[in-house]
Tab-separated table of C-alpha atoms in Angstrom:
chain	number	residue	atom	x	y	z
Z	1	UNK	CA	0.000	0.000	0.000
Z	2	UNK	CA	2.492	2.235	0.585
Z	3	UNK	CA	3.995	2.611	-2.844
Z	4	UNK	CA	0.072	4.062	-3.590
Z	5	UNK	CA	-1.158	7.149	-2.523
Z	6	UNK	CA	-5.031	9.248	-2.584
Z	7	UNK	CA	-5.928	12.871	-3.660
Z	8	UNK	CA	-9.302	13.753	-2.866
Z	9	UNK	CA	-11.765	16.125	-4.359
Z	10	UNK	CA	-13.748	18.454	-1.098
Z	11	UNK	CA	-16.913	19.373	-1.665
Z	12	UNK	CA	-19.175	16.464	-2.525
Z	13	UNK	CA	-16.460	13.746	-1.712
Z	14	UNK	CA	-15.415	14.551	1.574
Z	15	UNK	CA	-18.030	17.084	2.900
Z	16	UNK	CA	-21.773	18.032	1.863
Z	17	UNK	CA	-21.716	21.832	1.632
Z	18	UNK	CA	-23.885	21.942	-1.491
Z	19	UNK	CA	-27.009	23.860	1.063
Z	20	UNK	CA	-24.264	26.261	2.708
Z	21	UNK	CA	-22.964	27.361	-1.131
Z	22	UNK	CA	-26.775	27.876	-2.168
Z	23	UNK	CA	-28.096	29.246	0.896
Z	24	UNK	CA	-24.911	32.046	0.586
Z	25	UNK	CA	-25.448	32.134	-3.345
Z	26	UNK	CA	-29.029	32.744	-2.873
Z	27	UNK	CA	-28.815	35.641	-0.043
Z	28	UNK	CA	-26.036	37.168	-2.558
Z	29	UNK	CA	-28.606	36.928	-6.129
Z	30	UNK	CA	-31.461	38.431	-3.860
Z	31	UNK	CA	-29.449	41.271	-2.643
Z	32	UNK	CA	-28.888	42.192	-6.392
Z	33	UNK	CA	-32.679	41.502	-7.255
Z	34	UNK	CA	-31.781	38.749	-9.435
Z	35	UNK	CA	-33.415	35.135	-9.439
Z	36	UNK	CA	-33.055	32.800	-7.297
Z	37	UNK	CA	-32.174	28.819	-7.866
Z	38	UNK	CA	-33.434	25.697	-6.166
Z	39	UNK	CA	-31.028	23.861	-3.810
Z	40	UNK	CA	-31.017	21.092	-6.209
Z	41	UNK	CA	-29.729	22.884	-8.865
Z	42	UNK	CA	-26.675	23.843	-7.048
Z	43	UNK	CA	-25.707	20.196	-8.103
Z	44	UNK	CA	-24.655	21.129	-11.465
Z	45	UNK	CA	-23.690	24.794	-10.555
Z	46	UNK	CA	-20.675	24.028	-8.652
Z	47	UNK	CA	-17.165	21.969	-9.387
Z	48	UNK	CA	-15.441	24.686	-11.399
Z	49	UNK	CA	-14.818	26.997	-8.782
Z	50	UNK	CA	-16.730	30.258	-7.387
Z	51	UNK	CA	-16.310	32.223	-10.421
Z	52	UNK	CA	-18.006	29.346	-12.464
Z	53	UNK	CA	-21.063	29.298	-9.300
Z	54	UNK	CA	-21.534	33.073	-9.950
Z	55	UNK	CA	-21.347	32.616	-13.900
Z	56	UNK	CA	-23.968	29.498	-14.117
Z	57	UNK	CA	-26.088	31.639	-10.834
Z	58	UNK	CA	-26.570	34.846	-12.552
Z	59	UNK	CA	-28.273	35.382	-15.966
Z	60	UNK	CA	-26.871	34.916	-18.636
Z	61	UNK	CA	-26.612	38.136	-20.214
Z	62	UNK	CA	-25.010	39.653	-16.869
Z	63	UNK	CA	-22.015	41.857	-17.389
Z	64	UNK	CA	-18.369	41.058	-16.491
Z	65	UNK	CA	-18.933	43.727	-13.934
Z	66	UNK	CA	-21.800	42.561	-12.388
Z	67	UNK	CA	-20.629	39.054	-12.280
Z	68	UNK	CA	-17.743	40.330	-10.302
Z	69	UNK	CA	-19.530	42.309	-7.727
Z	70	UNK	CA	-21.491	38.802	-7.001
Z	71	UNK	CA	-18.553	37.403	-7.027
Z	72	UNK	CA	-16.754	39.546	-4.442
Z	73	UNK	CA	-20.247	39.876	-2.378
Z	74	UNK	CA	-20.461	35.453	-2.181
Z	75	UNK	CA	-17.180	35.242	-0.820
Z	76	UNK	CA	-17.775	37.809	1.817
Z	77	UNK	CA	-21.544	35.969	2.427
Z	78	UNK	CA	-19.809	32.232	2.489
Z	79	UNK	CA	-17.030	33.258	4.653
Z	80	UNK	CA	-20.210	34.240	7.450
Z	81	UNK	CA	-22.533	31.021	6.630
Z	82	UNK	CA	-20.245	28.256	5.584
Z	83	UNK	CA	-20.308	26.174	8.581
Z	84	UNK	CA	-24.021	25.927	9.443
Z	85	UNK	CA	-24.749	22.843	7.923
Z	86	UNK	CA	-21.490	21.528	5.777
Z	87	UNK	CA	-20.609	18.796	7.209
Z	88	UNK	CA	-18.476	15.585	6.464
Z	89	UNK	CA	-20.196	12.553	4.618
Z	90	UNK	CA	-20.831	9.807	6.824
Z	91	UNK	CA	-18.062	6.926	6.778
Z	92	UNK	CA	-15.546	10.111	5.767
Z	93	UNK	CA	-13.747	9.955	9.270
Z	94	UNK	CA	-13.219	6.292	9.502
Z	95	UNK	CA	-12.351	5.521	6.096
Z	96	UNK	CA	-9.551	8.965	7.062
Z	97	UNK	CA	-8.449	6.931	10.515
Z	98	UNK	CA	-7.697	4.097	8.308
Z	99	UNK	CA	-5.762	5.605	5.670
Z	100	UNK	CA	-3.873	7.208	8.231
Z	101	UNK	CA	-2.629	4.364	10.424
Z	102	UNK	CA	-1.157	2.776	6.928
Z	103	UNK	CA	1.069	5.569	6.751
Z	104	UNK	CA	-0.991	6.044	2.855
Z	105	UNK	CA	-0.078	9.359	1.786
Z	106	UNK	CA	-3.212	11.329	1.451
Z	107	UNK	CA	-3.534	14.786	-0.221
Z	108	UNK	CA	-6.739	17.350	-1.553
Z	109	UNK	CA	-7.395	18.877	-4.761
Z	110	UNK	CA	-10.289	21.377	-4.849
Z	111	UNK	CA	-11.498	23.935	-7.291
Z	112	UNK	CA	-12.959	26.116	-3.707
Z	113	UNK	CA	-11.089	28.989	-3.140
Z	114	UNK	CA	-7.673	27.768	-1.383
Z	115	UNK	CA	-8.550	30.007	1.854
Z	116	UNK	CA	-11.924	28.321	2.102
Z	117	UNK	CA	-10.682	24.592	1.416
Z	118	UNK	CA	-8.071	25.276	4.030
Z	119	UNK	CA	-10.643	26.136	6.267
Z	120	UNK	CA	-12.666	23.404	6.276
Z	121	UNK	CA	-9.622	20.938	6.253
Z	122	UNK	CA	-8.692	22.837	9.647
Z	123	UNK	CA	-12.500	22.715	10.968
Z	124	UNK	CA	-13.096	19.241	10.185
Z	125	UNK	CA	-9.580	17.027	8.976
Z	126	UNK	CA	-7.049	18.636	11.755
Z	127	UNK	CA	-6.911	15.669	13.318
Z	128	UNK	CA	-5.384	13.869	9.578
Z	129	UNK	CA	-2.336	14.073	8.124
Z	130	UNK	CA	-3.309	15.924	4.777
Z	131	UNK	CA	-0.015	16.078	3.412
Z	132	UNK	CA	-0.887	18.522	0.426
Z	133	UNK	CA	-3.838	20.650	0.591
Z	134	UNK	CA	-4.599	23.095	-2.570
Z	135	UNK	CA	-7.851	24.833	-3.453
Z	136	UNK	CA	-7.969	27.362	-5.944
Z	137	UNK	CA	-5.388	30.246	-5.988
Z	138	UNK	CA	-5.130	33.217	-8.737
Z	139	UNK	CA	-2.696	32.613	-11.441
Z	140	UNK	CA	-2.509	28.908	-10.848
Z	141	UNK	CA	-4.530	26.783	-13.391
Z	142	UNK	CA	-7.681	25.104	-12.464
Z	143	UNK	CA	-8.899	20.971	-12.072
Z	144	UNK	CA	-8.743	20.221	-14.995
Z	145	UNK	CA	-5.800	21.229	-15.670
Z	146	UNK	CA	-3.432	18.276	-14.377
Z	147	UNK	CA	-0.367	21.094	-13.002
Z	148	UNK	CA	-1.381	20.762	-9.281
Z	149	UNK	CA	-2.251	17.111	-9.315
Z	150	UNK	CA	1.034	16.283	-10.635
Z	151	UNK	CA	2.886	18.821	-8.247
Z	152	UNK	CA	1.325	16.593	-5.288
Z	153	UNK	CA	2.269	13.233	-6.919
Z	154	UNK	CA	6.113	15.071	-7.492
Z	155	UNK	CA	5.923	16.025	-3.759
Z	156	UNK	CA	4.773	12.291	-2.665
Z	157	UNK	CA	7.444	10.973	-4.846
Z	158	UNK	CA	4.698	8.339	-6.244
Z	159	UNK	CA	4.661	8.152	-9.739
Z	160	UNK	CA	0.829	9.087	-10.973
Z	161	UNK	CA	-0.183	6.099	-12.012
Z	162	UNK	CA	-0.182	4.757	-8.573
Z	163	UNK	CA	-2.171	7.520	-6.791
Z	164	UNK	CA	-6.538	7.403	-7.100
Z	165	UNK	CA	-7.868	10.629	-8.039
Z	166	UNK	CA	-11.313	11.082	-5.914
Z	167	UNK	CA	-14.291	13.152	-6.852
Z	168	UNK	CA	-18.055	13.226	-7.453
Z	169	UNK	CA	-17.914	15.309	-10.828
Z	170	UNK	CA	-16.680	15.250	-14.413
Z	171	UNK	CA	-14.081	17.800	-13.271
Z	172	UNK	CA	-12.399	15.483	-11.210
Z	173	UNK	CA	-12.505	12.419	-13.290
Z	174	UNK	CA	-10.583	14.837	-16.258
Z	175	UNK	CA	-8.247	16.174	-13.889
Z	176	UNK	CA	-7.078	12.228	-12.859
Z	177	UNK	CA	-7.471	11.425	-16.455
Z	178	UNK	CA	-5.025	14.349	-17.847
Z	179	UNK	CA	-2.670	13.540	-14.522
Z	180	UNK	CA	-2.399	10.261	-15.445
Z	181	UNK	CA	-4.072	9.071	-12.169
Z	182	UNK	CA	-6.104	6.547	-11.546
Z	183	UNK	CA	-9.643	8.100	-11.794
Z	184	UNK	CA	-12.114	7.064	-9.259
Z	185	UNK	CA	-15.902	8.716	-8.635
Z	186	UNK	CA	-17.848	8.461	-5.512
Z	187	UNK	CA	-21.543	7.499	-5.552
Z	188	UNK	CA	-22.692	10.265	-2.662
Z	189	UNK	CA	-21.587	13.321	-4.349
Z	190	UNK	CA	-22.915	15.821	-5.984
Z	191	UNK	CA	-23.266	14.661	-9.411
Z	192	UNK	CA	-24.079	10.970	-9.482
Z	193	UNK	CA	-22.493	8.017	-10.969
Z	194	UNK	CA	-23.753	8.271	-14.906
Z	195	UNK	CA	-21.735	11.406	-15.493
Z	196	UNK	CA	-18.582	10.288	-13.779
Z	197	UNK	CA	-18.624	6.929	-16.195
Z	198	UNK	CA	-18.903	8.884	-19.023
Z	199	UNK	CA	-16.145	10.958	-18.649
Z	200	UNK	CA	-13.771	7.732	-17.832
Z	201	UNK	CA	-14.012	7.160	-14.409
Z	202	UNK	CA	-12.397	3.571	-13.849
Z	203	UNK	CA	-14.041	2.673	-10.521
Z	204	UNK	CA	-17.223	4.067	-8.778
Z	205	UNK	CA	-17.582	3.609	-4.959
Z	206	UNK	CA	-20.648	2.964	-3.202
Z	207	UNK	CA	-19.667	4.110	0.038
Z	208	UNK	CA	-16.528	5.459	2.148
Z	209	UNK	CA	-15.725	2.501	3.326
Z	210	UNK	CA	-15.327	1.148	-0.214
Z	211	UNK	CA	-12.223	3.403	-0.615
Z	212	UNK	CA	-10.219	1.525	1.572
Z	213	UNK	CA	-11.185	-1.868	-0.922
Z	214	UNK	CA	-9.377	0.039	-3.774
Z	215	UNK	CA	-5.867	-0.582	-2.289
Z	216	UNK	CA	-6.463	-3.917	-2.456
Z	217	UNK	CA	-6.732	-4.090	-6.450
């Protein structure tokens, strides 16, 4: 096991926040008299990142400008309400404990904002030894984009091919495609299992638990 490592995606694989971002979203569109979206269609709002929220959120024939001022005004609104109901997925912690205690190098790879994903990993994961933790940060390419992913594997010193990409969206299952990881989709996310076999996603987990089952393949 220890020649194999994990990178995890946040939101939707390790914690439910989707009625925290469209609670905040929602406060934010209604301050600027625009519409307002159903929780359930936060599902296919979020994965890109905030600007991407805003951008599917607001209409589409918003301005840059405006879309910026939303922007600006969700972070401020998130920052206040994130932690009101977010909260890890069942299973998360103990599948965490395990992974630990095997000395398996574990890392996350999230499209949030880097001063919100560090958040969270400090409110809920202190207690695990994340050894690489990267949200989103200006100038620095987007999941997708394989750059990060394959600075984590170069800081592991695995080679890419041994570490399991985990995520609940076509974002994630591209990113461990073009990093040459091993992609793997979870069941409980956000986006369900028929996209993430589409895109290429090699194994689908049921459960947490199941995570641990993939180090014995």
């Amino acid at each position: 096991m220890k020649n194999k490592a994990i990178i995890f995606d946040l939101d939707g694989t390790l914690i439910d926040s989707l009625k925290d971002i469209a609670i905040s979203a929602n406060l934010v569109l209604e301050e600027f008299n625009l519409p307002l979206h159903d929780i359930s269609e936060y599902k296919n709002f979020v994965g890109g990142g905030a600007s991407v929220l805003v951008n599917n959120c607001v209409p589409k024939n918003s301005n840059e400008d405006l879309k910026q001022k939303v922007l600006n005004r969700f972070k401020e609104v998130y920052d206040q309400e994130h932690h009101l109901n977010t909260q890890p997925y069942d299973g998360i912690y103990e599948v965490l404990e395990q992974l630990t205690k095997q000395n398996i190098k574990i890392g996350i790879l999230s499209n949030k904002p880097h001063y919100f994903t560090c958040k969270y990993v400090e409110e809920f994961f202190s207690d695990y030894n994340f050894l690489e933790i990267h949200g989103q940060k200006e100038n620095v390419p987007k999941k997708p984009n394989p750059m990060v992913a394959l600075e984590i594997a170069n800081s592991f010193n695995i080679k890419p091919e041994n570490i399991f990409f985990v995520g609940d969206s076509d974002v994630d299952i591209k990113t461990a495609i073009n990093s040459k990881m091993i992609p793997v989709g979870v069941k409980w996310g956000f986006r369900g299992p028929r996209e993430l076999i589409e895109n290429g996603a090699k194994y689908i987990v049921d459960t947490p638990k199941d995570i641990l089952k993939l180090f014995e393949k």
